[in-house]
């Protein structure tokens, strides 16, 4: 008798940022994992269909994972975790069977399907922008960021307009004034270049929109501030998780391409002199990524 379904956890409500590696890193705390699978979405540019499976070596570990992770938050979304229902099994080679519609019908509730459809629709409308960095005035590469219009539209619009410069001011030509390896890089002060200036498109500052998204991975884009409701133009991008910043800074995006460039920026920082990177780092170009380029 195949008992793999008793050891397999079905997880739905996954954000598009989730990949097999990140899902494995979250669930490995409950026990040894046989495999993690995210069914691809062949009908769109999304990397997966919003759900996945984690097969554990032991049933008790699967139960512990369900008990702890059902209704937990991952990449800003509440996920559902439950035991995979009958029909989930493995092939002779050990690969999970997950792409038959009958299997999906058996495992995904109507709420799951609706949430997944809504998420796909919303995520397709999210804005992508790029920042190109120059080291000592020599262009060195771009990062691409997906902005979360679906969660924090007002914060996103501020950043987007500062990338395009359409209001007559913005990020182009400004510097990264603070770099702390292992933590984050900070930029966006295009008036004073030292962390004391900058302004939003709404005035000097605007209120915190919400704290739904978290500082839960490298490459998270968040608003720098000087206290509650003091957002301007300054922002930071994390080099690692920074949960102590949750509910204090508004997260509104994530790097989706160019993490190697971000790591190069990190390598130029100095923990002992965070405002004096080894090379001057400037945003030499920035703007919105065309839809055709973002896919």
JSON list of N, CA and C in Angstrom, two decimals, residues 97-142:
[
{"chain": "A", "resi": 97, "resn": "UNK", "atom": "N", "xyz": [2.90, 12.81, -9.16]},
{"chain": "A", "resi": 97, "resn": "UNK", "atom": "CA", "xyz": [1.92, 13.07, -10.21]},
{"chain": "A", "resi": 97, "resn": "UNK", "atom": "C", "xyz": [1.02, 14.19, -9.72]},
{"chain": "A", "resi": 98, "resn": "UNK", "atom": "N", "xyz": [1.02, 15.32, -10.43]},
{"chain": "A", "resi": 98, "resn": "UNK", "atom": "CA", "xyz": [0.26, 16.46, -9.92]},
{"chain": "A", "resi": 98, "resn": "UNK", "atom": "C", "xyz": [-0.44, 17.24, -11.02]},
{"chain": "A", "resi": 99, "resn": "UNK", "atom": "N", "xyz": [-0.30, 16.84, -12.29]},
{"chain": "A", "resi": 99, "resn": "UNK", "atom": "CA", "xyz": [-0.78, 17.69, -13.36]},
{"chain": "A", "resi": 99, "resn": "UNK", "atom": "C", "xyz": [-2.10, 17.24, -13.97]},
{"chain": "A", "resi": 100, "resn": "UNK", "atom": "N", "xyz": [-2.70, 16.19, -13.45]},
{"chain": "A", "resi": 100, "resn": "UNK", "atom": "CA", "xyz": [-4.00, 15.79, -13.97]},
{"chain": "A", "resi": 100, "resn": "UNK", "atom": "C", "xyz": [-5.09, 16.64, -13.34]},
{"chain": "A", "resi": 101, "resn": "UNK", "atom": "N", "xyz": [-6.06, 17.08, -14.18]},
{"chain": "A", "resi": 101, "resn": "UNK", "atom": "CA", "xyz": [-7.12, 17.93, -13.66]},
{"chain": "A", "resi": 101, "resn": "UNK", "atom": "C", "xyz": [-7.92, 17.22, -12.57]},
{"chain": "A", "resi": 102, "resn": "UNK", "atom": "N", "xyz": [-8.08, 15.88, -12.69]},
{"chain": "A", "resi": 102, "resn": "UNK", "atom": "CA", "xyz": [-8.81, 15.14, -11.66]},
{"chain": "A", "resi": 102, "resn": "UNK", "atom": "C", "xyz": [-8.13, 15.24, -10.31]},
{"chain": "A", "resi": 103, "resn": "UNK", "atom": "N", "xyz": [-6.77, 15.21, -10.34]},
{"chain": "A", "resi": 103, "resn": "UNK", "atom": "CA", "xyz": [-6.02, 15.36, -9.09]},
{"chain": "A", "resi": 103, "resn": "UNK", "atom": "C", "xyz": [-6.21, 16.76, -8.53]},
{"chain": "A", "resi": 104, "resn": "UNK", "atom": "N", "xyz": [-6.12, 17.77, -9.39]},
{"chain": "A", "resi": 104, "resn": "UNK", "atom": "CA", "xyz": [-6.27, 19.15, -8.95]},
{"chain": "A", "resi": 104, "resn": "UNK", "atom": "C", "xyz": [-7.65, 19.38, -8.36]},
{"chain": "A", "resi": 105, "resn": "UNK", "atom": "N", "xyz": [-8.68, 18.85, -9.03]},
{"chain": "A", "resi": 105, "resn": "UNK", "atom": "CA", "xyz": [-10.05, 18.99, -8.51]},
{"chain": "A", "resi": 105, "resn": "UNK", "atom": "C", "xyz": [-10.17, 18.38, -7.12]},
{"chain": "A", "resi": 106, "resn": "UNK", "atom": "N", "xyz": [-9.47, 17.28, -6.90]},
{"chain": "A", "resi": 106, "resn": "UNK", "atom": "CA", "xyz": [-9.57, 16.58, -5.63]},
{"chain": "A", "resi": 106, "resn": "UNK", "atom": "C", "xyz": [-8.85, 17.31, -4.51]},
{"chain": "A", "resi": 107, "resn": "UNK", "atom": "N", "xyz": [-7.82, 18.05, -4.84]},
{"chain": "A", "resi": 107, "resn": "UNK", "atom": "CA", "xyz": [-7.01, 18.71, -3.82]},
{"chain": "A", "resi": 107, "resn": "UNK", "atom": "C", "xyz": [-7.29, 20.18, -3.63]},
{"chain": "A", "resi": 108, "resn": "UNK", "atom": "N", "xyz": [-7.72, 20.86, -4.68]},
{"chain": "A", "resi": 108, "resn": "UNK", "atom": "CA", "xyz": [-7.94, 22.30, -4.59]},
{"chain": "A", "resi": 108, "resn": "UNK", "atom": "C", "xyz": [-9.42, 22.62, -4.37]},
{"chain": "A", "resi": 109, "resn": "UNK", "atom": "N", "xyz": [-9.70, 23.35, -3.30]},
{"chain": "A", "resi": 109, "resn": "UNK", "atom": "CA", "xyz": [-11.06, 23.79, -3.05]},
{"chain": "A", "resi": 109, "resn": "UNK", "atom": "C", "xyz": [-11.42, 24.93, -3.98]},
{"chain": "A", "resi": 110, "resn": "UNK", "atom": "N", "xyz": [-12.69, 25.28, -4.00]},
{"chain": "A", "resi": 110, "resn": "UNK", "atom": "CA", "xyz": [-13.12, 26.43, -4.82]},
{"chain": "A", "resi": 110, "resn": "UNK", "atom": "C", "xyz": [-12.42, 27.70, -4.38]},
{"chain": "A", "resi": 111, "resn": "UNK", "atom": "N", "xyz": [-12.23, 27.85, -3.07]},
{"chain": "A", "resi": 111, "resn": "UNK", "atom": "CA", "xyz": [-11.54, 29.03, -2.55]},
{"chain": "A", "resi": 111, "resn": "UNK", "atom": "C", "xyz": [-10.10, 29.08, -3.03]},
{"chain": "A", "resi": 112, "resn": "UNK", "atom": "N", "xyz": [-9.44, 27.88, -3.04]},
{"chain": "A", "resi": 112, "resn": "UNK", "atom": "CA", "xyz": [-8.07, 27.81, -3.55]},
{"chain": "A", "resi": 112, "resn": "UNK", "atom": "C", "xyz": [-8.00, 28.28, -4.99]},
{"chain": "A", "resi": 113, "resn": "UNK", "atom": "N", "xyz": [-8.91, 27.75, -5.81]},
{"chain": "A", "resi": 113, "resn": "UNK", "atom": "CA", "xyz": [-8.89, 28.09, -7.23]},
{"chain": "A", "resi": 113, "resn": "UNK", "atom": "C", "xyz": [-9.14, 29.57, -7.45]},
{"chain": "A", "resi": 114, "resn": "UNK", "atom": "N", "xyz": [-10.11, 30.13, -6.72]},
{"chain": "A", "resi": 114, "resn": "UNK", "atom": "CA", "xyz": [-10.43, 31.55, -6.86]},
{"chain": "A", "resi": 114, "resn": "UNK", "atom": "C", "xyz": [-9.26, 32.41, -6.44]},
{"chain": "A", "resi": 115, "resn": "UNK", "atom": "N", "xyz": [-8.64, 32.07, -5.30]},
{"chain": "A", "resi": 115, "resn": "UNK", "atom": "CA", "xyz": [-7.50, 32.84, -4.81]},
{"chain": "A", "resi": 115, "resn": "UNK", "atom": "C", "xyz": [-6.35, 32.79, -5.79]},
{"chain": "A", "resi": 116, "resn": "UNK", "atom": "N", "xyz": [-6.12, 31.60, -6.36]},
{"chain": "A", "resi": 116, "resn": "UNK", "atom": "CA", "xyz": [-5.01, 31.45, -7.30]},
{"chain": "A", "resi": 116, "resn": "UNK", "atom": "C", "xyz": [-5.27, 32.24, -8.58]},
{"chain": "A", "resi": 117, "resn": "UNK", "atom": "N", "xyz": [-6.52, 32.20, -9.07]},
{"chain": "A", "resi": 117, "resn": "UNK", "atom": "CA", "xyz": [-6.87, 32.96, -10.27]},
{"chain": "A", "resi": 117, "resn": "UNK", "atom": "C", "xyz": [-6.75, 34.45, -10.03]},
{"chain": "A", "resi": 118, "resn": "UNK", "atom": "N", "xyz": [-7.24, 34.91, -8.89]},
{"chain": "A", "resi": 118, "resn": "UNK", "atom": "CA", "xyz": [-7.15, 36.33, -8.56]},
{"chain": "A", "resi": 118, "resn": "UNK", "atom": "C", "xyz": [-5.71, 36.77, -8.43]},
{"chain": "A", "resi": 119, "resn": "UNK", "atom": "N", "xyz": [-4.88, 35.92, -7.80]},
{"chain": "A", "resi": 119, "resn": "UNK", "atom": "CA", "xyz": [-3.48, 36.28, -7.62]},
{"chain": "A", "resi": 119, "resn": "UNK", "atom": "C", "xyz": [-2.78, 36.41, -8.96]},
{"chain": "A", "resi": 120, "resn": "UNK", "atom": "N", "xyz": [-3.04, 35.46, -9.87]},
{"chain": "A", "resi": 120, "resn": "UNK", "atom": "CA", "xyz": [-2.42, 35.51, -11.19]},
{"chain": "A", "resi": 120, "resn": "UNK", "atom": "C", "xyz": [-2.82, 36.77, -11.92]},
{"chain": "A", "resi": 121, "resn": "UNK", "atom": "N", "xyz": [-4.12, 37.11, -11.85]},
{"chain": "A", "resi": 121, "resn": "UNK", "atom": "CA", "xyz": [-4.60, 38.31, -12.53]},
{"chain": "A", "resi": 121, "resn": "UNK", "atom": "C", "xyz": [-3.95, 39.56, -11.97]},
{"chain": "A", "resi": 122, "resn": "UNK", "atom": "N", "xyz": [-3.88, 39.62, -10.63]},
{"chain": "A", "resi": 122, "resn": "UNK", "atom": "CA", "xyz": [-3.28, 40.79, -9.99]},
{"chain": "A", "resi": 122, "resn": "UNK", "atom": "C", "xyz": [-1.80, 40.89, -10.30]},
{"chain": "A", "resi": 123, "resn": "UNK", "atom": "N", "xyz": [-1.09, 39.76, -10.23]},
{"chain": "A", "resi": 123, "resn": "UNK", "atom": "CA", "xyz": [0.34, 39.81, -10.41]},
{"chain": "A", "resi": 123, "resn": "UNK", "atom": "C", "xyz": [0.73, 40.18, -11.83]},
{"chain": "A", "resi": 124, "resn": "UNK", "atom": "N", "xyz": [-0.14, 39.83, -12.81]},
{"chain": "A", "resi": 124, "resn": "UNK", "atom": "CA", "xyz": [0.16, 40.19, -14.18]},
{"chain": "A", "resi": 124, "resn": "UNK", "atom": "C", "xyz": [0.12, 41.70, -14.38]},
{"chain": "A", "resi": 125, "resn": "UNK", "atom": "N", "xyz": [-0.61, 42.41, -13.50]},
{"chain": "A", "resi": 125, "resn": "UNK", "atom": "CA", "xyz": [-0.74, 43.85, -13.64]},
{"chain": "A", "resi": 125, "resn": "UNK", "atom": "C", "xyz": [0.32, 44.60, -12.85]},
{"chain": "A", "resi": 126, "resn": "UNK", "atom": "N", "xyz": [1.11, 43.89, -12.07]},
{"chain": "A", "resi": 126, "resn": "UNK", "atom": "CA", "xyz": [2.11, 44.56, -11.25]},
{"chain": "A", "resi": 126, "resn": "UNK", "atom": "C", "xyz": [3.22, 45.18, -12.12]},
{"chain": "A", "resi": 127, "resn": "UNK", "atom": "N", "xyz": [3.66, 46.35, -11.68]},
{"chain": "A", "resi": 127, "resn": "UNK", "atom": "CA", "xyz": [4.69, 47.10, -12.40]},
{"chain": "A", "resi": 127, "resn": "UNK", "atom": "C", "xyz": [6.07, 46.52, -12.14]},
{"chain": "A", "resi": 128, "resn": "UNK", "atom": "N", "xyz": [6.90, 46.53, -13.17]},
{"chain": "A", "resi": 128, "resn": "UNK", "atom": "CA", "xyz": [8.31, 46.19, -13.00]},
{"chain": "A", "resi": 128, "resn": "UNK", "atom": "C", "xyz": [9.16, 47.40, -13.40]},
{"chain": "A", "resi": 129, "resn": "UNK", "atom": "N", "xyz": [10.16, 47.67, -12.59]},
{"chain": "A", "resi": 129, "resn": "UNK", "atom": "CA", "xyz": [11.07, 48.78, -12.87]},
{"chain": "A", "resi": 129, "resn": "UNK", "atom": "C", "xyz": [12.51, 48.26, -12.84]},
{"chain": "A", "resi": 130, "resn": "UNK", "atom": "N", "xyz": [13.42, 49.06, -13.37]},
{"chain": "A", "resi": 130, "resn": "UNK", "atom": "CA", "xyz": [14.83, 48.68, -13.30]},
{"chain": "A", "resi": 130, "resn": "UNK", "atom": "C", "xyz": [15.64, 49.82, -12.72]},
{"chain": "A", "resi": 131, "resn": "UNK", "atom": "N", "xyz": [16.71, 49.47, -12.06]},
{"chain": "A", "resi": 131, "resn": "UNK", "atom": "CA", "xyz": [17.72, 50.41, -11.58]},
{"chain": "A", "resi": 131, "resn": "UNK", "atom": "C", "xyz": [19.05, 49.95, -12.15]},
{"chain": "A", "resi": 132, "resn": "UNK", "atom": "N", "xyz": [19.75, 50.83, -12.86]},
{"chain": "A", "resi": 132, "resn": "UNK", "atom": "CA", "xyz": [21.08, 50.50, -13.36]},
{"chain": "A", "resi": 132, "resn": "UNK", "atom": "C", "xyz": [22.11, 51.21, -12.50]},
{"chain": "A", "resi": 133, "resn": "UNK", "atom": "N", "xyz": [23.07, 50.45, -12.00]},
{"chain": "A", "resi": 133, "resn": "UNK", "atom": "CA", "xyz": [24.08, 51.00, -11.11]},
{"chain": "A", "resi": 133, "resn": "UNK", "atom": "C", "xyz": [25.39, 51.24, -11.85]},
{"chain": "A", "resi": 134, "resn": "UNK", "atom": "N", "xyz": [26.04, 52.34, -11.51]},
{"chain": "A", "resi": 134, "resn": "UNK", "atom": "CA", "xyz": [27.39, 52.63, -11.99]},
{"chain": "A", "resi": 134, "resn": "UNK", "atom": "C", "xyz": [28.33, 52.65, -10.79]},
{"chain": "A", "resi": 135, "resn": "UNK", "atom": "N", "xyz": [29.48, 52.04, -10.93]},
{"chain": "A", "resi": 135, "resn": "UNK", "atom": "CA", "xyz": [30.51, 52.06, -9.90]},
{"chain": "A", "resi": 135, "resn": "UNK", "atom": "C", "xyz": [31.61, 53.01, -10.37]},
{"chain": "A", "resi": 136, "resn": "UNK", "atom": "N", "xyz": [31.83, 54.07, -9.62]},
{"chain": "A", "resi": 136, "resn": "UNK", "atom": "CA", "xyz": [32.79, 55.12, -10.03]},
{"chain": "A", "resi": 136, "resn": "UNK", "atom": "C", "xyz": [32.52, 55.56, -11.46]},
{"chain": "A", "resi": 137, "resn": "UNK", "atom": "N", "xyz": [31.23, 55.82, -11.73]},
{"chain": "A", "resi": 137, "resn": "UNK", "atom": "CA", "xyz": [30.75, 56.35, -13.02]},
{"chain": "A", "resi": 137, "resn": "UNK", "atom": "C", "xyz": [30.84, 55.36, -14.17]},
{"chain": "A", "resi": 138, "resn": "UNK", "atom": "N", "xyz": [31.13, 54.09, -13.91]},
{"chain": "A", "resi": 138, "resn": "UNK", "atom": "CA", "xyz": [31.16, 53.07, -14.95]},
{"chain": "A", "resi": 138, "resn": "UNK", "atom": "C", "xyz": [29.94, 52.16, -14.80]},
{"chain": "A", "resi": 139, "resn": "UNK", "atom": "N", "xyz": [28.99, 52.19, -15.77]},
{"chain": "A", "resi": 139, "resn": "UNK", "atom": "CA", "xyz": [27.81, 51.33, -15.68]},
{"chain": "A", "resi": 139, "resn": "UNK", "atom": "C", "xyz": [28.20, 49.87, -15.46]},
{"chain": "A", "resi": 140, "resn": "UNK", "atom": "N", "xyz": [27.51, 49.23, -14.51]},
{"chain": "A", "resi": 140, "resn": "UNK", "atom": "CA", "xyz": [27.92, 47.90, -14.11]},
{"chain": "A", "resi": 140, "resn": "UNK", "atom": "C", "xyz": [26.82, 46.85, -14.17]},
{"chain": "A", "resi": 141, "resn": "UNK", "atom": "N", "xyz": [25.61, 47.23, -14.45]},
{"chain": "A", "resi": 141, "resn": "UNK", "atom": "CA", "xyz": [24.53, 46.26, -14.56]},
{"chain": "A", "resi": 141, "resn": "UNK", "atom": "C", "xyz": [23.23, 46.74, -13.92]},
{"chain": "A", "resi": 142, "resn": "UNK", "atom": "N", "xyz": [22.15, 46.05, -14.27]},
{"chain": "A", "resi": 142, "resn": "UNK", "atom": "CA", "xyz": [20.81, 46.42, -13.82]},
{"chain": "A", "resi": 142, "resn": "UNK", "atom": "C", "xyz": [20.23, 45.38, -12.87]}
]
